Coordinates of C-alpha atoms in Angstrom, one line a residue:
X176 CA 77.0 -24.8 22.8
X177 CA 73.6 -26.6 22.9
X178 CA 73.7 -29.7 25.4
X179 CA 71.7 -32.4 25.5
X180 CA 71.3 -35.8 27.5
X181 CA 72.8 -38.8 24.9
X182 CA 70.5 -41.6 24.6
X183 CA 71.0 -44.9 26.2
X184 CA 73.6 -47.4 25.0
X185 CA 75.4 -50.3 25.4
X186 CA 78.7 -51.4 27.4
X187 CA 81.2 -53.5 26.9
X188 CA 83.5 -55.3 29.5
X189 CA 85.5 -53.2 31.8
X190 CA 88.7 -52.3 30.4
X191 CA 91.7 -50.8 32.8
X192 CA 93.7 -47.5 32.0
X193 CA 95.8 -45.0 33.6
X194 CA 95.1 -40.9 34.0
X195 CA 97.9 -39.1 31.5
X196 CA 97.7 -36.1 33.8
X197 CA 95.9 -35.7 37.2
X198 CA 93.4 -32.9 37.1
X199 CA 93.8 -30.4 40.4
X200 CA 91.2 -30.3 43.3
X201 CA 89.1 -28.7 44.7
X202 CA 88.1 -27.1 48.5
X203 CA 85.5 -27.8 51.2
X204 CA 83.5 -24.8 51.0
X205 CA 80.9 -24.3 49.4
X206 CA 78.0 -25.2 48.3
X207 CA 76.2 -25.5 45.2
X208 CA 76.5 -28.8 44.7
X209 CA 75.6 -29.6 48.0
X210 CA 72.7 -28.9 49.4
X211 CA 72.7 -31.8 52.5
X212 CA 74.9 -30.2 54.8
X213 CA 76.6 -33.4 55.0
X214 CA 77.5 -33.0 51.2
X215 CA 78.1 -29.4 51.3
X216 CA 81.5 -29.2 50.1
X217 CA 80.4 -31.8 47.0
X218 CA 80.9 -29.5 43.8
X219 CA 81.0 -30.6 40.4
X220 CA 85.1 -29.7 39.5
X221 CA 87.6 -31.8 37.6
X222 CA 87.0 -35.3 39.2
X223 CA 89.3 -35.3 42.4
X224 CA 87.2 -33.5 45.3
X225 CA 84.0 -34.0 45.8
X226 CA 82.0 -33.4 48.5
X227 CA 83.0 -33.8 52.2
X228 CA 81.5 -30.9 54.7
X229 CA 80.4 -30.3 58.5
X230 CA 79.6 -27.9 60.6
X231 CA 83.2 -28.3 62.1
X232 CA 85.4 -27.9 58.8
X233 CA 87.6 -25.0 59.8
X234 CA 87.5 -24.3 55.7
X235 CA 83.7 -23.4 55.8
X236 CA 81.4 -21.5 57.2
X237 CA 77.4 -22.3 57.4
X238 CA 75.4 -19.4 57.0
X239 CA 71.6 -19.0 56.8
X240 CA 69.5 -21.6 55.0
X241 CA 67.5 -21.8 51.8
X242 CA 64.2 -22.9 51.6
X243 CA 63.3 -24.8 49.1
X244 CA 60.1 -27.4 49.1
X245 CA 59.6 -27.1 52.5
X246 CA 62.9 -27.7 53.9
X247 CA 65.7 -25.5 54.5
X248 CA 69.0 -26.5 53.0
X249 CA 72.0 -24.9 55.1
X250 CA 74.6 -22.6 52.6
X251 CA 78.1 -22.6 52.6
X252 CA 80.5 -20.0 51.6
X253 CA 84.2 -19.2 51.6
X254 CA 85.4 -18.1 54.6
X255 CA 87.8 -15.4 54.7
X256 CA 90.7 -17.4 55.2
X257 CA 90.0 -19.5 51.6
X258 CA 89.2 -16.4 50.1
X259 CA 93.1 -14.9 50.4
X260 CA 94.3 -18.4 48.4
X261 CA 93.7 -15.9 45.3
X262 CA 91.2 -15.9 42.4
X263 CA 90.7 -18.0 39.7
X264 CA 92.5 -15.4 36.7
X265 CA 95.4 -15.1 39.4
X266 CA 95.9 -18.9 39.7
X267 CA 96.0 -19.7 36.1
X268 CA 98.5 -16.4 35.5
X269 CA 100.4 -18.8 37.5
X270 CA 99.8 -21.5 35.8
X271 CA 100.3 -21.2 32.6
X272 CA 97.8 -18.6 31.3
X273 CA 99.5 -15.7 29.1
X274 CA 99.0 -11.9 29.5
X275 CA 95.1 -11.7 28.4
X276 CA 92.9 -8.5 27.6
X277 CA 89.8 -9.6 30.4
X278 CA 89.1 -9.0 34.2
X279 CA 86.9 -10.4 36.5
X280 CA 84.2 -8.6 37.7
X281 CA 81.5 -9.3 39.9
X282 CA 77.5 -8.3 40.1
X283 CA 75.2 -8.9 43.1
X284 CA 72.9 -12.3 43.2
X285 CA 68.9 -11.6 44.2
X286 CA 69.3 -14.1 47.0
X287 CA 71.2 -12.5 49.9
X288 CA 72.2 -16.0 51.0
X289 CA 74.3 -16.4 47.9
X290 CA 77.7 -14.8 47.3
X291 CA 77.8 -12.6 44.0
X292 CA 78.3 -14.0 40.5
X293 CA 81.5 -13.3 38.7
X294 CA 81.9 -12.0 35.1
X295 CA 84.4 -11.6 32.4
X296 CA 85.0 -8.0 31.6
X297 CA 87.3 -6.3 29.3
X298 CA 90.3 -4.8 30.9
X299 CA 91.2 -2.3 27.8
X300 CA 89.1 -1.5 25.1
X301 CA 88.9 -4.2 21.9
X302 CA 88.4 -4.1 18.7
X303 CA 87.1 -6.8 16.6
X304 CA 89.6 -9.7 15.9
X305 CA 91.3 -8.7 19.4
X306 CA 92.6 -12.1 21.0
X307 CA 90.5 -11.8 24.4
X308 CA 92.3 -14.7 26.0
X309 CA 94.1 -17.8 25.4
X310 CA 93.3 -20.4 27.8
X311 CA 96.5 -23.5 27.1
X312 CA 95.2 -26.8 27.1
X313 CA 96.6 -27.9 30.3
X314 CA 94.0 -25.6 32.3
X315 CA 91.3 -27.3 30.2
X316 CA 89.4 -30.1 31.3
X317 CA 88.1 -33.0 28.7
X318 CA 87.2 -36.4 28.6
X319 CA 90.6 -36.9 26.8
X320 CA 92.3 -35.9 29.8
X321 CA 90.7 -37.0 32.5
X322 CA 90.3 -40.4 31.3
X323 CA 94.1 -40.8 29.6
X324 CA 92.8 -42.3 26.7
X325 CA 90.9 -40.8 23.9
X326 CA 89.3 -44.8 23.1
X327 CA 88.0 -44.9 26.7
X328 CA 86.7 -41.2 26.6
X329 CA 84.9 -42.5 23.0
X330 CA 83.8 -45.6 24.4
X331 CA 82.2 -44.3 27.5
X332 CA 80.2 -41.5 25.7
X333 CA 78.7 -44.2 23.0
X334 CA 77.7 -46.0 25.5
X335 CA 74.9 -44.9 28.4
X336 CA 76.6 -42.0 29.5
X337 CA 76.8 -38.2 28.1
X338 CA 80.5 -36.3 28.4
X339 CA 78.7 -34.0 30.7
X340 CA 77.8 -36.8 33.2
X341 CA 81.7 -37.8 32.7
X342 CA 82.8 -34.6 33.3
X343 CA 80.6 -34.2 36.6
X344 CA 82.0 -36.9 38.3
X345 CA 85.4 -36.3 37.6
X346 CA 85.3 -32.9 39.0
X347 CA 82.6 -34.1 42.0
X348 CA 86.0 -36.8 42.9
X349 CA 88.5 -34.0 42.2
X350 CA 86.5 -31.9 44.9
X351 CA 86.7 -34.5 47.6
X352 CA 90.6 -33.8 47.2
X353 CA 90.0 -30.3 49.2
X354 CA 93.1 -28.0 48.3
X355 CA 94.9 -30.6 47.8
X356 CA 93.5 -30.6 43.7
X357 CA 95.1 -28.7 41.1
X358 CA 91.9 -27.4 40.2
X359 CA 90.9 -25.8 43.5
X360 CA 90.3 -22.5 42.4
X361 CA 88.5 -23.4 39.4
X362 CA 85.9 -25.9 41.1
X363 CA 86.2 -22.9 44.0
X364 CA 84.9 -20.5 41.4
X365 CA 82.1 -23.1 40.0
X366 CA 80.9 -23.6 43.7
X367 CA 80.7 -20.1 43.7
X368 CA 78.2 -19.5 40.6
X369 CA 76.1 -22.4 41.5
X370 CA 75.4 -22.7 38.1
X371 CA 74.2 -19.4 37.5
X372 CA 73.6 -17.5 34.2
X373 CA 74.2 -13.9 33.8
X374 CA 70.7 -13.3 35.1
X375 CA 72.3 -14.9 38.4
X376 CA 69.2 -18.0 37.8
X377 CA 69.8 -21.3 38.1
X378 CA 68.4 -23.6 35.7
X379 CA 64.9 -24.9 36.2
X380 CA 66.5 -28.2 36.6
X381 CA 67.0 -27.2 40.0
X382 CA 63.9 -25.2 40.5
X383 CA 61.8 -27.0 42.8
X384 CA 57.9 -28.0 41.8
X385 CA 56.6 -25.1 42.8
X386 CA 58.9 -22.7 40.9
X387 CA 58.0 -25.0 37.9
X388 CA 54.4 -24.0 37.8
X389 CA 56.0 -20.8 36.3
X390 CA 56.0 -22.9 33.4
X391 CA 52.6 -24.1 33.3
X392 CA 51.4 -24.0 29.8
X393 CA 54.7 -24.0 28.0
X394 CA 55.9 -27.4 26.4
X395 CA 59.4 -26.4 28.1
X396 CA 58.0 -27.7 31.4
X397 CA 58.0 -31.3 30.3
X398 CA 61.3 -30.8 28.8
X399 CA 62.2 -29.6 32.2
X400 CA 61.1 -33.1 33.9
X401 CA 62.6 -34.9 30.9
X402 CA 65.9 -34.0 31.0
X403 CA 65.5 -34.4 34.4
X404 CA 64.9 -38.1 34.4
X405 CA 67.5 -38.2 31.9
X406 CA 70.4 -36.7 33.9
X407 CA 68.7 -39.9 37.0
X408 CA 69.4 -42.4 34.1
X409 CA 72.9 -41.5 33.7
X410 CA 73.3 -41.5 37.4
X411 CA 72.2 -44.8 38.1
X412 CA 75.0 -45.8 35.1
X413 CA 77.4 -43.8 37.1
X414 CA 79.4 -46.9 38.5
X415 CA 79.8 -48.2 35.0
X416 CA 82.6 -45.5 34.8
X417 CA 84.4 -46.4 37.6
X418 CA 84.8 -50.5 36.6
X419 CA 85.9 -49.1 33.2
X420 CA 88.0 -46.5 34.3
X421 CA 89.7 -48.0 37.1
X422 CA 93.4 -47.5 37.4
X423 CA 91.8 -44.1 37.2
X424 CA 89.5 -44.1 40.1
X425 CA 92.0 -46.0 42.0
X426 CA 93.2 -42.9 42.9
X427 CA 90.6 -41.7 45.1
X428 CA 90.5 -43.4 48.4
X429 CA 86.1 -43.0 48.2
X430 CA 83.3 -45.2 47.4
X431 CA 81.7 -45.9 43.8
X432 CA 80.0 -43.2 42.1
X433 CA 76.0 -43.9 43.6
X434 CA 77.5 -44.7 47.0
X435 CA 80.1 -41.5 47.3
X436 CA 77.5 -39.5 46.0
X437 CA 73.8 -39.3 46.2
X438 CA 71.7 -38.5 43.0
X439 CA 70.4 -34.6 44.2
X440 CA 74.2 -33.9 44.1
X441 CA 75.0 -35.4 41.4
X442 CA 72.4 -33.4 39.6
X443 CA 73.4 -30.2 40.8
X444 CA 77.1 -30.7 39.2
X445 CA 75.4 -32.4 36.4
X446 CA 73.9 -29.3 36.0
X447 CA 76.7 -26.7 36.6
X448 CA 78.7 -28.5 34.2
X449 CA 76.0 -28.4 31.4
X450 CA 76.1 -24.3 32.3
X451 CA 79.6 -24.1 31.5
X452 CA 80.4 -27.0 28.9
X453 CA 81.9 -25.6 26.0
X454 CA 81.0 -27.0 22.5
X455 CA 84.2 -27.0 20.4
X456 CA 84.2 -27.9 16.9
X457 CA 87.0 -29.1 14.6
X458 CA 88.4 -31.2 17.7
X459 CA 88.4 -35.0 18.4
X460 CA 85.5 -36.4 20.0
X461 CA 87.3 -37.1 22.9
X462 CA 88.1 -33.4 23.5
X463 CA 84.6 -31.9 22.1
X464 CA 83.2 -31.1 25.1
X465 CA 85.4 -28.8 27.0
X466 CA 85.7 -27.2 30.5
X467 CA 87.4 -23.9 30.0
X468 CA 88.3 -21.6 32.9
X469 CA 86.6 -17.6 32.0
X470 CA 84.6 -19.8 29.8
X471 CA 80.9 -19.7 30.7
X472 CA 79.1 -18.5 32.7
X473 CA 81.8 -16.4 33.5
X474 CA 80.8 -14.9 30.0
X475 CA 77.8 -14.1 28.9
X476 CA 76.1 -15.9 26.2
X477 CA 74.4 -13.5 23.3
X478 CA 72.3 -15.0 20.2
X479 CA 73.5 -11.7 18.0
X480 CA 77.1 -12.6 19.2
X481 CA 79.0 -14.6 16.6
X482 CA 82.4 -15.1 18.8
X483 CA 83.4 -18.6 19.3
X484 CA 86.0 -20.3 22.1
X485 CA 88.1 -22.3 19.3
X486 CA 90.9 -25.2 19.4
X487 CA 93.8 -23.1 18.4
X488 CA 97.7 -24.2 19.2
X489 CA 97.1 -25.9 22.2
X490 CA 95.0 -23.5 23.6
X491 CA 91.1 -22.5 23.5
X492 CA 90.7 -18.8 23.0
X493 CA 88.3 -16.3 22.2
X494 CA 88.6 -14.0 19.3
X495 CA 85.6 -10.9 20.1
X496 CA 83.5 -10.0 17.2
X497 CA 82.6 -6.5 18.2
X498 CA 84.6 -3.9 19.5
X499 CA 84.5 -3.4 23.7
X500 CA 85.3 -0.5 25.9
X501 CA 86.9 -1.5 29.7
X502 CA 84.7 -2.8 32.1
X503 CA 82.3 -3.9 29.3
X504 CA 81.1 -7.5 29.9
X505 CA 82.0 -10.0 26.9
X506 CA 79.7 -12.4 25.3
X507 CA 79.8 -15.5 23.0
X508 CA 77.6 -16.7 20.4
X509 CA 75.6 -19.6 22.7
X510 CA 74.4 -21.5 19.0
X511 CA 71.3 -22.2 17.5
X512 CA 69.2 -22.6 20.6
X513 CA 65.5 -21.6 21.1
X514 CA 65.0 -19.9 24.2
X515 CA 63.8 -22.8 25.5
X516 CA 67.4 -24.6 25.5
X517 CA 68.7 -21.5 26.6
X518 CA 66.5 -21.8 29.8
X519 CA 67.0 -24.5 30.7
X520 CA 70.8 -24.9 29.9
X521 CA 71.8 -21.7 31.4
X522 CA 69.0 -20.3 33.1
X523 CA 67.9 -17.2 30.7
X524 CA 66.2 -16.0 28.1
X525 CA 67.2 -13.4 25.0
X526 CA 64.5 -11.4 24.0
X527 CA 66.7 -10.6 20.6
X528 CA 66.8 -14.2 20.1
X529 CA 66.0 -15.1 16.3
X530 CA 66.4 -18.7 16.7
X531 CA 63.4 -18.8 19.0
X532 CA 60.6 -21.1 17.8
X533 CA 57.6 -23.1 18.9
X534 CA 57.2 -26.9 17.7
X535 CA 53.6 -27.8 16.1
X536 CA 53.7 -31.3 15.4
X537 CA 51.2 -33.1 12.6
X538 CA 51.1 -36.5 12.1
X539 CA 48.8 -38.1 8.9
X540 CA 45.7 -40.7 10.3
X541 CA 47.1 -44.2 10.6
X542 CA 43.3 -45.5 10.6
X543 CA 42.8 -43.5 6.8
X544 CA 42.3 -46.6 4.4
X545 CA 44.6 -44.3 1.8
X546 CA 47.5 -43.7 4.9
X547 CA 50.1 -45.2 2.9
X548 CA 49.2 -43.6 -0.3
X549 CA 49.3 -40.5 1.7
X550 CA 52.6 -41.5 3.4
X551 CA 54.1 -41.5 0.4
X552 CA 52.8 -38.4 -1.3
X553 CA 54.5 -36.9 1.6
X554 CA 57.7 -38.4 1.3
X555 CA 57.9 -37.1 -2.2
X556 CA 58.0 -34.0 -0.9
X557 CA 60.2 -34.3 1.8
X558 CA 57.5 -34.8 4.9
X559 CA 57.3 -37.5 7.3
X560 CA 54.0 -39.4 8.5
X561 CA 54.7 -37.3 11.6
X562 CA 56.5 -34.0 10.4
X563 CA 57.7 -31.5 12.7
X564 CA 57.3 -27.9 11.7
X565 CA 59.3 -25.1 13.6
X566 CA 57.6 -21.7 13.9
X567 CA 60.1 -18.9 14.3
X568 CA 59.3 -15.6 16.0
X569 CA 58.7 -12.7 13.2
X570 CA 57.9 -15.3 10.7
X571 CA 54.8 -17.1 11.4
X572 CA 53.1 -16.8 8.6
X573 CA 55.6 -18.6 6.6
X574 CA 55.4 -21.4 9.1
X575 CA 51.4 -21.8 8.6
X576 CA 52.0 -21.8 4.6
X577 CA 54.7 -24.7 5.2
X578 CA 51.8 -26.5 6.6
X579 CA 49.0 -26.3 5.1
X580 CA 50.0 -28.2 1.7
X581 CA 51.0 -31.5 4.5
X582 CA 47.5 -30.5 6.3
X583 CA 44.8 -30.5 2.9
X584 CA 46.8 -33.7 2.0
X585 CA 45.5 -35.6 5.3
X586 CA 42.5 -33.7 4.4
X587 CA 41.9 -35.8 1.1
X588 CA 39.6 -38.7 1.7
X589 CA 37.5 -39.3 -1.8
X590 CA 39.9 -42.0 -3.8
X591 CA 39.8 -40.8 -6.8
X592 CA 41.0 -37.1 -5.9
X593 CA 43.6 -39.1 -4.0
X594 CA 44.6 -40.6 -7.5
X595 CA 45.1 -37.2 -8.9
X596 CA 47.3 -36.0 -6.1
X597 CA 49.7 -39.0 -6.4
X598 CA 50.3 -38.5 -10.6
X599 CA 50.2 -35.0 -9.9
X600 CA 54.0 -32.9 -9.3
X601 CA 54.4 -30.6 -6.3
X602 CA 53.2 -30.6 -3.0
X603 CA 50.1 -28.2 -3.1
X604 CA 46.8 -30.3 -3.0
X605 CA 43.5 -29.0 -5.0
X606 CA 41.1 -28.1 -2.2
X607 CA 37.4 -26.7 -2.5
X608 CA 36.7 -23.7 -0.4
X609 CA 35.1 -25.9 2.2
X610 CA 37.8 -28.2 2.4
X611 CA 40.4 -24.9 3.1
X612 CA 38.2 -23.9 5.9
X613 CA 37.9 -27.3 7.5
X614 CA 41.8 -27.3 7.2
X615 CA 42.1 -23.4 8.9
X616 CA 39.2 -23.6 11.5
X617 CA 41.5 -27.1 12.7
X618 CA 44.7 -25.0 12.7
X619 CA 42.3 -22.2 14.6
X620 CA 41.5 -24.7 17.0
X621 CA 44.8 -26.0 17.8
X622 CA 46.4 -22.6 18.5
X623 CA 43.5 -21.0 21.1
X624 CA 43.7 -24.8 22.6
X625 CA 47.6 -23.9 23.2
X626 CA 46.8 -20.9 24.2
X627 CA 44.0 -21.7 27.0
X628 CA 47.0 -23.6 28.6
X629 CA 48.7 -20.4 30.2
X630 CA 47.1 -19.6 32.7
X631 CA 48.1 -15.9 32.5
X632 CA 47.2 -14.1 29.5
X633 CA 50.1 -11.8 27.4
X634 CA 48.7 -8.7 28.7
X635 CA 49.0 -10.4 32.6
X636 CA 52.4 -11.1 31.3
X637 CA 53.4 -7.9 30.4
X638 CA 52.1 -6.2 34.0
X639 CA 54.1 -9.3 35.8
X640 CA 57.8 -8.2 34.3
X641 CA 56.9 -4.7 34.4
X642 CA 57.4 -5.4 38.6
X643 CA 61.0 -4.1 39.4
X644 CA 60.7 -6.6 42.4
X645 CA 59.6 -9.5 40.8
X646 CA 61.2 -13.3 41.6
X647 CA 63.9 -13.5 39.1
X648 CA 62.9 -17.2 38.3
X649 CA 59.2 -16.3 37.8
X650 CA 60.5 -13.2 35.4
X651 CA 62.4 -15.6 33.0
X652 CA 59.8 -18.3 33.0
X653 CA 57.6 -15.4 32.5
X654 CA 59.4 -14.1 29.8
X655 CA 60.0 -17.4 28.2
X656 CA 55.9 -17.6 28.3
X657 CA 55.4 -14.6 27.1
X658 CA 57.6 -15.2 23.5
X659 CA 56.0 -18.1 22.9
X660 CA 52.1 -16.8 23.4
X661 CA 53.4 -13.8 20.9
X662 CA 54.3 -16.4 18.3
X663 CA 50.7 -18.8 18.9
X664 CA 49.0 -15.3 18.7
X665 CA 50.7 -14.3 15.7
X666 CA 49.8 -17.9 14.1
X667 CA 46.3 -17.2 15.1
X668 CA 46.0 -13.9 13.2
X669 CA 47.8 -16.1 10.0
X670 CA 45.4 -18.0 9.7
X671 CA 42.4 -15.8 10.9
X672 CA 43.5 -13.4 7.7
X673 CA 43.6 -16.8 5.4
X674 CA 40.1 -17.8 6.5
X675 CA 38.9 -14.3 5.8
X676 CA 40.6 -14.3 2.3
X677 CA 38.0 -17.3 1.6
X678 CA 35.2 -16.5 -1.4
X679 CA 32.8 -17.1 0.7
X680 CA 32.4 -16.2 4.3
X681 CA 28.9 -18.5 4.6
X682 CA 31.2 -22.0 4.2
X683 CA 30.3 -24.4 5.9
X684 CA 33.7 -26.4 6.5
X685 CA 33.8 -30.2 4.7
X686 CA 33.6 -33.4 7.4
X687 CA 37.1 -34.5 7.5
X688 CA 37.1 -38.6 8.8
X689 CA 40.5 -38.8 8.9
X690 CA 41.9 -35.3 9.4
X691 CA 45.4 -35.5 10.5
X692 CA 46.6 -34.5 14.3
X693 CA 48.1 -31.5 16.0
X694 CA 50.2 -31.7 19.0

């Protein structure tokens, strides 16, 4: 379910369609995708309703404030009165959703100010194969449908905009419908979880600079500010949808996209829909990317879980992998992700999580007079000039003997040892003992340079999250922080135990003119 921001691309002229089947709207409450009061009721749902909302909207109900940078951002909730229009299981029973095996549940959010976060929940106990739910594909929302035409929907997303900005807008349009939107309940129950994981965080897209210095250290920070700049660039392509989509957008009596909406609210439904988007496979690219009601976050994501939401019969259901007693909160598998992705895409972190890694990137000298010889010794063996190498938790030692054959090879500087490397087979380079050392005390270097970043140590770590009362934002960045100094300490060791294998402990390492980098 990985998400991430598609690259910049290229339009063509606007081209006219119509909407198959008009996606259902959405209220005036709430708030997560508002934080201006005059936004307030601007959530990112299928694209009718976005955001209208003041003080005097008999629909909402301003309560408290968040602070946040400074300012304090009024919150809205449902009041009672939108509350008794039903829940969001109740309203798809009605609409089309079969007899399923789940509940919703709900669990308390750490800020007071913020109603609690729902979850899906087994209602009997499974067993494994047990069909969970089966969601039809008319309570699903994708680019095929909201757009009409599955050559738009592909257009559009090959061009300078992701499905997920797509998506956003749609729903933040659908929202400014109010009730009158078929998917009311749905962008209701979105507005509701503010993007939320199951550790009730939102992701640090929306964490203001402050809460970022949690990060401080970690290479996830500048991911953080990134993406961010990445979701801006889609919003200032935003209008681009509405000129090609316009029989579409014709239906909303509003202004164009950066007009309607400004770019903080678009974010924050850019975001909630990224927290909820699900990936599914075997599909048309038009439908890949899938909104899917008690889809996420309403379950929780698990990197040991291997169930799927799959395409099946015109419906997207979820077929558990384990068995569940009642009550018991279900999971899905969330993909390959680091915990990194995970962060950031959903606002947590999975300590049992063995796709976590660190990046180490190494990149041969461009100014060495035998670069390209070089270049293409590494080639041979399937390296790049710049070759990424992933370091997984548990198994850092393999990652430091991955590199060190790419590392003696930028080592290499008299010609005719060069010579012998390129007519020899393999990737391992003859190195003297001093040569190794040079090659380990860089490697050395580079990981206590990483480290010396944090500016908490592991065991600081360690007495921060053992605080029952700490910020829940600061414990997953902390947690995050932690992982990834266990894996640089681990590499440390590595190669602390290689140097200590040397013959000779006296060495003195070689000079190295054109050592190769580490970033």
């Amino acid at each position: 379910m990985e998400v991430s921001l598609i690259p910049d691309k290229c339009f063509s002229p606007p081209i006219r369609y119509s909407l198959a089947h008009p996606l259902p709207p959405f209220s005036r409450f709430s708030s997560f995708f508002c934080k201006n009061p005059c936004h307030a009721s601007c959530s990112v749902r299928p694209f009718r309703r976005p955001c209208y909302c003041s003080a005097s909207n008999p629909d909402t109900l301003l309560v408290g404030s968040r602070k946040e940078d400074g300012k304090h951002h009024p919150e809205v909730v449902l009041s009672k009165k939108e509350d008794e229009i039903g829940d969001l299981k109740s309203w798809m029973h009605k609409n089309g959703l079969p007899p399923c095996k789940v509940v919703l549940k709900e669990r308390p959010s750490y800020n007071d100010n913020h109603k609690p976060i729902h979850y899906v929940a087994a209602s009997e106990d499974l067993q494994v194969g047990d069909v969970a739910f089966s969601v039809p594909d008319s309570l699903v929302v994708t680019l095929e449908r909201v757009l009409g035409n599955e050559t738009i929907a592909e257009l559009l997303t090959t061009n300078k905009l992701s499905e997920l900005a797509c998506l956003a807008l749609y729903l933040m349009y659908e929202k400014k419908q109010g009730k009158k939107s078929f998917w009311y309940p749905y962008i209701r129950e979105l507005d509701r979880q503010r993007g939320r994981g199951q550790l009730a965080v939102e992701s640090p897209l929306l964490w203001s600079e402050s809460e970022l210095s949690y990060l401080t250290g970690s290479p996830t920070k500048a991911e953080v500010l990134e993406r961010a700049e990445g979701i801006r660039r889609e919003y200032n392509e935003l209008d681009t949808v509405w000129f090609m989509a316009g029989s579409l957008f014709q239906q909303y009596p509003f202004d164009i996209p950066t007009e309607a909406f400004p770019f903080e609210i678009f974010k924050q439904a850019f975001v909630a829909v990224q927290s909820c988007v699900v990936h599914l496979q075997k599909v048309s690219l038009a439908r890949r990317f899938a909104l899917v009601p008690l889809g996420p976050p309403l379950l929780a994501y698990r990197s040991t879980c291997r169930a799927m939401l799959a395409a099946v019969n015109g419906a997207v259901q979820l077929v558990v992998d384990r068995p569940y007693k009642a009550g018991e909160p279900i999971a899905v598998w969330c993909g390959p992700q680091p915990n990194s992705k995970l962060l950031i895409n959903y606002g947590f972190i999975d300590e049992e999580n063995s796709n976590d890694r660190l990046v180490v990137k190494a990149a041969l000298n461009t100014e060495d007079p035998q670069y390209q010889d070089k270049r293409m010794v590494a080639q041979r063996n399937g390296k790049l000039s710049v070759q990424v190498f992933h370091v997984y938790g548990g198994k850092e030692r393999e990652a430091i003997s991955d590199m060190l054959p790419y590392l003696r090879l930028g080592y290499v500087s008299d010609p005719s040892e060069m010579q012998s490397v390129i007519s020899s087979q393999g990737p391992v380079c003859p190195v003297s003992p001093c040569m190794e050392r040079a090659v380990l005390d860089q490697l050395v270097g580079y990981f206590e340079t990483r480290l010396a970043g944090y500016p908490t140590t592991l065991a600081e770590d360690e007495s921060l999250l053992a605080d029952g009362n700490l910020n829940p934002k600061k414990r997953v960045a902390t947690q995050l922080v932690r992982l990834e100094k266990k894996i640089l300490h681990a590499c440390l060791q590595a190669t602390v135990n290689l140097i200590n294998q040397l013959p000779d402990d006296s060495i003195s390492p070689c000079p190295a003119p054109y050592a190769p980098s580490l970033n």
